Coordinates of C-alpha atoms and ligand atoms in Angstrom, one line a residue:
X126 CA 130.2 33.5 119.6
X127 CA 132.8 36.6 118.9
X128 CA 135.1 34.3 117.5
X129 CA 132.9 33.2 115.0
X130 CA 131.8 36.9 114.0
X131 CA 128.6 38.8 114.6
X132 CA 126.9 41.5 112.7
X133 CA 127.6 44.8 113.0
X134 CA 124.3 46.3 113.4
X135 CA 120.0 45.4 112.5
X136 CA 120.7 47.4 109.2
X137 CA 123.9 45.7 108.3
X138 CA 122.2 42.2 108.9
X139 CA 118.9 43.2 106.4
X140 CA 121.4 44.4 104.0
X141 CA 123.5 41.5 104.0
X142 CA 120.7 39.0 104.0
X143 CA 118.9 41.2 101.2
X144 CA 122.1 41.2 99.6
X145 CA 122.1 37.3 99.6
X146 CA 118.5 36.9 98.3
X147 CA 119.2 39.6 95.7
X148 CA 121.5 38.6 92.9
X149 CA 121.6 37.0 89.5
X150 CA 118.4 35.2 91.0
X151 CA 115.9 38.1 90.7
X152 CA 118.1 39.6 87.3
X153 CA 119.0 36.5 85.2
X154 CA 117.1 33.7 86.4
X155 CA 113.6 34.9 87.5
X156 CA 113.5 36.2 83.7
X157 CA 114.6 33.5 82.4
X158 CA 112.5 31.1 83.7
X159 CA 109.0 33.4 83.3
X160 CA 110.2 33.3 80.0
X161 CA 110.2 29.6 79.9
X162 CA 107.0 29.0 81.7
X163 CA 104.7 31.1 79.4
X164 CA 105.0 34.6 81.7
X165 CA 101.7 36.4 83.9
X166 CA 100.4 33.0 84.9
X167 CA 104.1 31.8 86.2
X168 CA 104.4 35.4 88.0
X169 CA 101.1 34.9 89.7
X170 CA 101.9 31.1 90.7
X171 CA 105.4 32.7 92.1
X172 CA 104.4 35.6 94.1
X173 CA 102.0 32.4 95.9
X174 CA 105.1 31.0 96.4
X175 CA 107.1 33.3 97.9
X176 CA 104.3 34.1 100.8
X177 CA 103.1 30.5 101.3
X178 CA 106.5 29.2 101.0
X179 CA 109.1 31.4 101.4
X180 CA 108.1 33.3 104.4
X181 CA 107.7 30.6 106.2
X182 CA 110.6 28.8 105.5
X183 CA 112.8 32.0 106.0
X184 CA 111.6 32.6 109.1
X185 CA 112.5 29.3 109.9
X186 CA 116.0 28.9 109.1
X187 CA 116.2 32.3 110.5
X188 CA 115.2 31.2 114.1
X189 CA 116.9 28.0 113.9
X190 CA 120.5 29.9 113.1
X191 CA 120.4 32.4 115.8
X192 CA 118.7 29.9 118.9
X193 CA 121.5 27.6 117.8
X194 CA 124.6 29.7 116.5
X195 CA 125.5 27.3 114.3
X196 CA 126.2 26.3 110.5
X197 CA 123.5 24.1 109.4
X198 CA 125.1 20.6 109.9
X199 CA 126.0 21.7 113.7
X200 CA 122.2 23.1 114.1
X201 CA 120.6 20.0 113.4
X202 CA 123.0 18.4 115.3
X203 CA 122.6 20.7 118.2
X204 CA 119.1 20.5 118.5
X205 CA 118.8 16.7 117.8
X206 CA 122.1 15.0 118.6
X207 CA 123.1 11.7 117.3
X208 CA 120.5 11.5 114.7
X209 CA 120.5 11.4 110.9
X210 CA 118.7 15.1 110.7
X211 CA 122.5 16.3 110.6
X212 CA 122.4 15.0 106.6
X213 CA 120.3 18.0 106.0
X214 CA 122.9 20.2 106.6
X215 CA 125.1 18.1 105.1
X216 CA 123.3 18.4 101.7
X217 CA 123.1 22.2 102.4
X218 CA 127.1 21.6 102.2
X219 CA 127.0 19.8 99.2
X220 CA 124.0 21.8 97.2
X221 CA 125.6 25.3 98.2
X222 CA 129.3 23.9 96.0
X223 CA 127.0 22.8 93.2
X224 CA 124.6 26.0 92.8
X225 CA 128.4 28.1 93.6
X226 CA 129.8 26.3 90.4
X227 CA 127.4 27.6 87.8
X228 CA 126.3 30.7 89.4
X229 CA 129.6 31.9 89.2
X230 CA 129.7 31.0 85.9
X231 CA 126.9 33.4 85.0
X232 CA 128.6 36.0 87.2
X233 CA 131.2 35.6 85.2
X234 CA 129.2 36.5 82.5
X235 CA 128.4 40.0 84.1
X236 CA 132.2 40.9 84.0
X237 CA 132.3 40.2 80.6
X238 CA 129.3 41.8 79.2
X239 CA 130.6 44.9 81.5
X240 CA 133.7 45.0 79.8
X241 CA 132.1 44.6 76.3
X242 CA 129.7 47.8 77.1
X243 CA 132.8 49.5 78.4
X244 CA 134.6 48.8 74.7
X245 CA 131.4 49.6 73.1
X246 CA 130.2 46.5 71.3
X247 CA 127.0 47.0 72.4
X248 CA 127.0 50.6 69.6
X249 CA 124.4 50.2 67.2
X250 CA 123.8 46.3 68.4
X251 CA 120.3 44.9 66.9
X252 CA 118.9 41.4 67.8
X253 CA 120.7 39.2 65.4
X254 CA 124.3 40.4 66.7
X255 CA 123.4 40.2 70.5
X256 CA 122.6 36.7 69.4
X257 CA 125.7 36.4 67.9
X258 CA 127.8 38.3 70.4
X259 CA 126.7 35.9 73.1
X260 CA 126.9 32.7 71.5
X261 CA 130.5 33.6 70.5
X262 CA 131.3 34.6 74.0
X263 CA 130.1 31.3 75.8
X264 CA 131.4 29.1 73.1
X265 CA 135.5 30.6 74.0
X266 CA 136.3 27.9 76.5
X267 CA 139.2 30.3 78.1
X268 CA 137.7 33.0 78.5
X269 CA 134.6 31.5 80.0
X270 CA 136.9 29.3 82.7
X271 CA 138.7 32.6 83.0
X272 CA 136.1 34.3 83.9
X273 CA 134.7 31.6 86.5
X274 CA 138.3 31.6 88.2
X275 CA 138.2 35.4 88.4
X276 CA 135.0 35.4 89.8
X277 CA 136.1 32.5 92.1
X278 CA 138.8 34.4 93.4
X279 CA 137.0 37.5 93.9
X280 CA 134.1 35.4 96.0
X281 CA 136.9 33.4 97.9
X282 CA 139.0 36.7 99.1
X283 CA 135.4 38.5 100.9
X284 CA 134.7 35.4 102.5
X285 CA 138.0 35.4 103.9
X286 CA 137.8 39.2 105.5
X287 CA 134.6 37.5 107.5
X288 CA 131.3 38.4 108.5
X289 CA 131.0 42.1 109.5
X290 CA 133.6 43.1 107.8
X291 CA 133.9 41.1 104.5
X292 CA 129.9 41.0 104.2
X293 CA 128.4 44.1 105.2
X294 CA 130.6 46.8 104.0
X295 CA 129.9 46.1 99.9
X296 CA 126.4 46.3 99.6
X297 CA 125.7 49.4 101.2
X298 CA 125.8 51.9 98.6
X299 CA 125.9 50.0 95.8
X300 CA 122.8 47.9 95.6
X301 CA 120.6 51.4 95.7
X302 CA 121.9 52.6 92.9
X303 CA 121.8 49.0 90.7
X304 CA 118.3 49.8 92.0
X305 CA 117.6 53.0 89.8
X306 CA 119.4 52.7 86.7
X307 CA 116.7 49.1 86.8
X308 CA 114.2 52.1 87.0
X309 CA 116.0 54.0 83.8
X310 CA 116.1 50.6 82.0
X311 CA 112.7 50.0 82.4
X312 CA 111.3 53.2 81.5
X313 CA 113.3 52.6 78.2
X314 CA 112.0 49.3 77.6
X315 CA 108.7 50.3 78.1
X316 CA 108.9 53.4 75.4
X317 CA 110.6 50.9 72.8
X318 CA 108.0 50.4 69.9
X319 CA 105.6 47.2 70.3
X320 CA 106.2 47.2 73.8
X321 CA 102.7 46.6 75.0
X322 CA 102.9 42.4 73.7
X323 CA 105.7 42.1 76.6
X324 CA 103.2 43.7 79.0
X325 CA 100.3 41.2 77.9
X326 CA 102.9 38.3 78.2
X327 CA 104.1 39.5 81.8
X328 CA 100.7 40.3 83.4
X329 CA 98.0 38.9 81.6
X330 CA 97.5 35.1 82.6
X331 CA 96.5 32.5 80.6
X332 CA 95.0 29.9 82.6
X333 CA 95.2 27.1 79.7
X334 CA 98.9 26.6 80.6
X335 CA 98.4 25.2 84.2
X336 CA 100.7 22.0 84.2
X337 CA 103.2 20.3 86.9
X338 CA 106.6 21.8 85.7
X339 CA 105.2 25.3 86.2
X340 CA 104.4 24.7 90.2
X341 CA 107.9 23.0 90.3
X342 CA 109.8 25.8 88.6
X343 CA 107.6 28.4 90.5
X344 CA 108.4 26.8 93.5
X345 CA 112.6 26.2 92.7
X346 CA 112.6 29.7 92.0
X347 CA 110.8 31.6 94.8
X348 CA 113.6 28.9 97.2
X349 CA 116.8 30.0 95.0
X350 CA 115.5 34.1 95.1
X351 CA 115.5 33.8 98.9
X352 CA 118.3 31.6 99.3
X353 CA 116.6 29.0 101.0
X354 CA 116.9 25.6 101.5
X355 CA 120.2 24.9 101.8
X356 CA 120.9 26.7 105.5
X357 CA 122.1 29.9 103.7
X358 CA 119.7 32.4 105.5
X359 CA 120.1 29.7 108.5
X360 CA 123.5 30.6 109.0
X361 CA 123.2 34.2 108.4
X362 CA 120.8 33.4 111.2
X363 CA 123.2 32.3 113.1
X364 CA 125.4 35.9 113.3
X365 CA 122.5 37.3 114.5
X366 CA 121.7 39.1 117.8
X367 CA 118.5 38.0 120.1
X368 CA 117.4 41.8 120.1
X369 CA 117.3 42.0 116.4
X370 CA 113.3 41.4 114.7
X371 CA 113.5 38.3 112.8
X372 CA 110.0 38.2 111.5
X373 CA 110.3 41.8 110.0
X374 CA 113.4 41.3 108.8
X375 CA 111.7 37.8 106.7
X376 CA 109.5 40.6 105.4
X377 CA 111.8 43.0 104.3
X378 CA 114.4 40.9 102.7
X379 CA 111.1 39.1 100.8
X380 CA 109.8 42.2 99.7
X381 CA 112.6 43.9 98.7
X382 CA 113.2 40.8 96.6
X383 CA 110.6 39.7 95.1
X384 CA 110.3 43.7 94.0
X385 CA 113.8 43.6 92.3
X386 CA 112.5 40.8 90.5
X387 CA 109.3 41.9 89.3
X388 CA 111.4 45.1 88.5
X389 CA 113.6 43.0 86.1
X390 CA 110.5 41.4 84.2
X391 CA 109.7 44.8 83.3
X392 CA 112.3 45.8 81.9
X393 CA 113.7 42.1 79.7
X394 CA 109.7 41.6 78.3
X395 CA 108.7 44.9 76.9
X396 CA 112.3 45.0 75.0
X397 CA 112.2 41.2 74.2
X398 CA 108.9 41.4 72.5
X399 CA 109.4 44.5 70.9
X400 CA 112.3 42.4 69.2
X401 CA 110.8 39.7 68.2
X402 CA 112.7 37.5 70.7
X403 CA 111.9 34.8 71.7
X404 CA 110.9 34.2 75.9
X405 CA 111.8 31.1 75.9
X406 CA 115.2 30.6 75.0
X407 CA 116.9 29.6 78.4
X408 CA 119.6 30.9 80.5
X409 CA 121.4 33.1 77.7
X410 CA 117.9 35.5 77.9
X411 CA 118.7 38.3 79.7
X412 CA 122.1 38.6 78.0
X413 CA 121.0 38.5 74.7
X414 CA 118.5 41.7 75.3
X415 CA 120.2 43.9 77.5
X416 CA 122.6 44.8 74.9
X417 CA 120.0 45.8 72.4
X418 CA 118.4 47.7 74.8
X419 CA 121.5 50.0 76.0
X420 CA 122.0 50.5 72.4
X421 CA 119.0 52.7 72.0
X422 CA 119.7 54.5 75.4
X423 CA 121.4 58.3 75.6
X424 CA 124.6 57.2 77.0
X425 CA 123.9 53.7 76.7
X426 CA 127.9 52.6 76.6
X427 CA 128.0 54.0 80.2
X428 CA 124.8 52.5 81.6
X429 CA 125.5 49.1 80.4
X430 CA 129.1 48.7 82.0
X431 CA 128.3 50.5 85.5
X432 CA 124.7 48.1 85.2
X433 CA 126.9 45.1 84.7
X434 CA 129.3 46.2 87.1
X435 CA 126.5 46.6 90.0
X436 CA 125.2 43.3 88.7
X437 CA 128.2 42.0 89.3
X438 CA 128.4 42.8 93.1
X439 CA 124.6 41.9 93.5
X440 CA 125.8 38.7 92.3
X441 CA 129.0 38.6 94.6
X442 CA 126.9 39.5 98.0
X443 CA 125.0 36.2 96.8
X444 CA 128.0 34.2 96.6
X445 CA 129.8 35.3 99.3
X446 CA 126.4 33.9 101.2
X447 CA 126.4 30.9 99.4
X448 CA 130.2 29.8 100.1
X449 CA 129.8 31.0 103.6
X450 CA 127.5 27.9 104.1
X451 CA 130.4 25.1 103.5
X452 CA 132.8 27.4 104.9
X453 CA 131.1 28.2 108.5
X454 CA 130.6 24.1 108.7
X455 CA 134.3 23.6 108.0
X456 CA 134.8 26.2 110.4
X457 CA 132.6 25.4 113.6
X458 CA 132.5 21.4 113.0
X459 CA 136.2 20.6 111.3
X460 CA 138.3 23.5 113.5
X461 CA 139.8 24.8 110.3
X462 CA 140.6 28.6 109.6
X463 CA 138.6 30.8 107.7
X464 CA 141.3 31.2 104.8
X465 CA 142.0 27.7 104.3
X466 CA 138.4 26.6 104.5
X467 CA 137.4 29.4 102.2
X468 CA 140.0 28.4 99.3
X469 CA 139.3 24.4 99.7
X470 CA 135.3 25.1 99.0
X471 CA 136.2 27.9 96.4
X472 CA 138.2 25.6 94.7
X473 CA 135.8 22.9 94.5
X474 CA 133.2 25.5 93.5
X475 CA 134.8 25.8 90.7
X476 CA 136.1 22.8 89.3
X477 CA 132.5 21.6 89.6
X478 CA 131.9 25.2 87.8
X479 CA 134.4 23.9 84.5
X480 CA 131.5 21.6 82.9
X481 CA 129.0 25.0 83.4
X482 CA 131.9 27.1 81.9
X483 CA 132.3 25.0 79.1
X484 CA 128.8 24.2 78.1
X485 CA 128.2 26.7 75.9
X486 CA 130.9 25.5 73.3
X487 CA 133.0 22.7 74.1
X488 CA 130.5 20.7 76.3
X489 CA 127.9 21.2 73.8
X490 CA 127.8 17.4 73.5
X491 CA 126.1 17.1 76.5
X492 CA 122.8 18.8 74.7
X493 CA 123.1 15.4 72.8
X494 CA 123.3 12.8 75.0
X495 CA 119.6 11.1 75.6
X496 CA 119.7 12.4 79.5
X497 CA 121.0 15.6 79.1
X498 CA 119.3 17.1 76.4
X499 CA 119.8 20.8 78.0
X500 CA 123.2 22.1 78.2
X501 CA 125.3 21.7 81.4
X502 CA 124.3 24.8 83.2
X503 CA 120.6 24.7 82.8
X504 CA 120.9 21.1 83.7
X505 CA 123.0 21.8 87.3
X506 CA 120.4 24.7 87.8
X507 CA 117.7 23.0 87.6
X508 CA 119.3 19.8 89.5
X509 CA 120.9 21.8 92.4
X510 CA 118.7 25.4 92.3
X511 CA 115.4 23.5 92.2
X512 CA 115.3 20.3 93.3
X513 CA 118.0 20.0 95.6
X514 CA 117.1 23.4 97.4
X515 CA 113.3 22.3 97.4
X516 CA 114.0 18.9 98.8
X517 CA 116.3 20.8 101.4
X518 CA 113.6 23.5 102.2
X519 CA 111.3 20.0 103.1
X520 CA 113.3 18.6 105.8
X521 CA 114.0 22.3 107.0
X522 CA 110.0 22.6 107.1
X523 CA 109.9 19.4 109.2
X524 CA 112.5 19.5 111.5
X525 CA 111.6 22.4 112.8
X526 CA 107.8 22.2 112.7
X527 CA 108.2 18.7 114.5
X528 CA 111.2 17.6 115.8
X529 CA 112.3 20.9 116.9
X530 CA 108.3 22.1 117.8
X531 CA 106.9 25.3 116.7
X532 CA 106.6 26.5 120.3
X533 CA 110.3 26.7 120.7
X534 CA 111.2 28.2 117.3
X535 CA 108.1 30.7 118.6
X536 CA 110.0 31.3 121.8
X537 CA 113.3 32.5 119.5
X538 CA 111.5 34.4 116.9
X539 CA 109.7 36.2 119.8
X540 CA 113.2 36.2 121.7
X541 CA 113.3 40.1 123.3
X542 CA 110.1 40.7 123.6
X543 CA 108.9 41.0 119.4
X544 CA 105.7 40.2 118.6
X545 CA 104.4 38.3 116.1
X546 CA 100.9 38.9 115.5
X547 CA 100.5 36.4 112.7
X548 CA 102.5 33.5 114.6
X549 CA 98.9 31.2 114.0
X550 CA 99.4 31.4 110.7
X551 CA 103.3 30.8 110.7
X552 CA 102.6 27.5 112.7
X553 CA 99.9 26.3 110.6
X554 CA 102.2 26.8 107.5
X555 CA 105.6 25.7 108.7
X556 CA 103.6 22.3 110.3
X557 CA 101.1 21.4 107.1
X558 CA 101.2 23.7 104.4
X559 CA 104.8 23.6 103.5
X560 CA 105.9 19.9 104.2
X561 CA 102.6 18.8 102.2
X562 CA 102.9 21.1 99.4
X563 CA 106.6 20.7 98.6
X564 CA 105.6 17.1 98.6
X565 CA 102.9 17.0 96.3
X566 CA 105.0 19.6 93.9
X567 CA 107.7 17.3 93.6
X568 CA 105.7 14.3 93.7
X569 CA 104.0 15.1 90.3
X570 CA 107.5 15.1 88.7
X571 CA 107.8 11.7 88.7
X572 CA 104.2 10.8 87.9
Ligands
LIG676 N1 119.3 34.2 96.2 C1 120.5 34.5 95.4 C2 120.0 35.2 94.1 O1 118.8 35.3 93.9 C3 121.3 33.4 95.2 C4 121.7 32.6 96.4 C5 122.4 33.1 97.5 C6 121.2 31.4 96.7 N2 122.4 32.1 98.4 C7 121.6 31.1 98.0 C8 120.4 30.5 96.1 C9 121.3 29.9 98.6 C10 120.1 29.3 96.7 C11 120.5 29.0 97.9 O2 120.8 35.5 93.3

């Protein structure tokens, strides 16, 4: 085990798998797609999510890392040798390249905008330039692929340094104080004139729009904010000591997440309305208001580039997390070294990332094409950071509710003596409620 890395202590583990779950998930894509689905009733349908989902499934994938010390391909395999349960991890692999690719491409985005706030082209910005400022800035090819490849780079070198050191030591002081200036941003959303229609858009829910895509996005998104399904949390699992808690840490990292999230609706939909914006306008959302709102902020210049800045890391503890999944299995199953597994899956990451880089101007043909109809990055989100993690959180749910058995996962979570009072409940969940319910959500897609 110490020469694959351990962490360095119970508080460096939280923070590093709170600094996985927390990233351009709770700030970009959680508005984004409340935006999308019509607001309070999606936030309601998602917080469900999160505790009769997430929880479980976290817990999970935390239990199965650490009883096996191994990257998800090599857990399967561990517990359940010469089987096929091994492709699980395998699409872990696979759908931890793909959600790298346009994630970073977003990141990438965060860089940018910090260096426009640092310039000040945010000064005296109203609604109609932000719109303009972003749909220039995704529709320069080279600066977008730049972007991606500096971002790359930047994910590629952490993972290199290794667990402790390379994945611990970042977060520490930074993501507390990304946490207040959200608290500054929101108070100034709040005060902006015409606030209150956000407010009625984010909490009060309007049952008429019920409907099968809501559950599905609800669902893809409470999976992506936690980083599950694809053996991310599984192998962060798997660096874990037996005396650490694994059923409080589940609760931390899910409330401190789902918090930063809320958190982030409160500040984009009290400014979006009070602009006339439109919710519903897809991945560019959050872009297209921040701006307007650090433009009518004392010192606005400042907090915009240190906010994207801290963005910016939030986003690069998620990727480091997300590239250590292909890299551990390279690693543990393949032999290789750290660096040269690190720069292969990097380098993958992002020529899968190009299309996403690209969609915003010289891809725009794919909007046009009868499939496509979105652009390339909405389409890989929703492909690889719904679907595929959704699909992957299933078969997590079911090998270790019944192939592994719940009374061994128990004997891991409860490893050192911890108690878990609500362990009925977990069992009930991780055996019936989850398999079924993913099942039935995804099911209605197709009918
Ligand atoms: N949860 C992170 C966020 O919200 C992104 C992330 C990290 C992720 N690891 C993952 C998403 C694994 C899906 C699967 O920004």
């Amino acid at each position: 085990m110490s020469s694959r890395g351990n962490w360095g202590s119970r508080a460096g583990f939280i923070l590093a798998a709170a600094g996985s779950a927390v990233g351009l998930g709770n700030i970009w894509r959680f508005p984004y797609i409340t935006g999308k689905n019509g607001g309070a009733l999606f936030v309601l349908i998602y917080i469900g999510c999160v505790i009769v989902l997430g929880l479980p499934v976290l817990l999970a994938e935390f239990s199965l890392g650490r009883a096996t010390t191994r990257n998800p391909v090599g857990a399967f395999a561990a517990i359940r040798p010469n089987s096929i349960w091994h492709w699980t991890g395998y699409l872990g692999v696979i759908t931890g390249v793909m959600i790298l690719s346009f994630y970073s491409v977003v990141a990438g985005w965060t860089l940018g905008y910090c260096f426009k706030s640092l310039s000040g082209q945010f000064s005296g910005i109203d609604k109609g330039k932000a719109l303009a400022m972003f749909g220039r800035f995704i529709a320069s090819p080279w600066l977008q692929v730049l972007l991606l490849a500096i971002f790359m780079v930047l994910t590629i070198y952490i993972v290199i340094k290794g667990v402790a050191a390379g994945l611990e030591r970042y977060s520490k002081i930074l993501m507390p104080t990304l946490f207040l200036i959200m608290i500054l941003l929101m108070v100034r959303s709040l005060t902006l004139p015409g606030a209150g229609k956000g407010l009625l858009f984010y909490l009060k829910p309007d049952f008429a729009k019920i409907s099968g895509p809501v559950f599905l996005e609800a669902m893809g998104q409470a999976f992506f904010s936690l980083s599950l399904g694809m053996g991310t949390m599984l192998t962060y699992g798997s660096y874990l000591g037996k005396k650490e808690n694994l059923v409080s840490s589940a609760a931390w990292v899910a409330a401190l997440d789902t918090t930063i999230a809320i958190l982030s609706g409160f500040i984009i939909f009290p400014a979006l309305f009070s602009q006339n914006m439109e919710p519903g306008q897809g991945p560019g959302l959050v872009f297209n208001i921040l701006p307007v709102i650090f433009a009518r902020m004392p010192g606005g210049m400042w907090f915009g580039s240190l906010f994207f800045m801290l963005l910016a890391v939030a986003a690069l503890t998620s990727t480091i997390s997300i590239l250590e999944v292909p890299v551990a299995f390279l690693i543990d199953e393949k032999k290789w070294t750290r660096r040269k597994a690190s720069w292969l899956m990097g380098a993958l990451a992002f020529a899968f990332g190009v299309p996403s880089a690209l969609s915003g101007g010289g891809m725009k043909f794919f909007s046009s094409l009868p499939f496509f109809h979105i652009d390339f990055l909405s389409l890989w989100d929703k492909i690889w950071g719904n679907v595929a993690l959704s699909v992957g959180a299933f078969f997590i749910a079911v090998f270790v509710a019944h192939v592994w058995k719940t009374a061994n996962a128990l004997d891991e979570i409860t490893a050192d003596g911890a108690s878990f009072r609500l362990a009925r409940l977990w069992v009930i969940a991780i055996k019936y409620v989850c398999p079924l319910l993913i099942l039935v959500v995804l099911a209605s897609q197709f009918f």
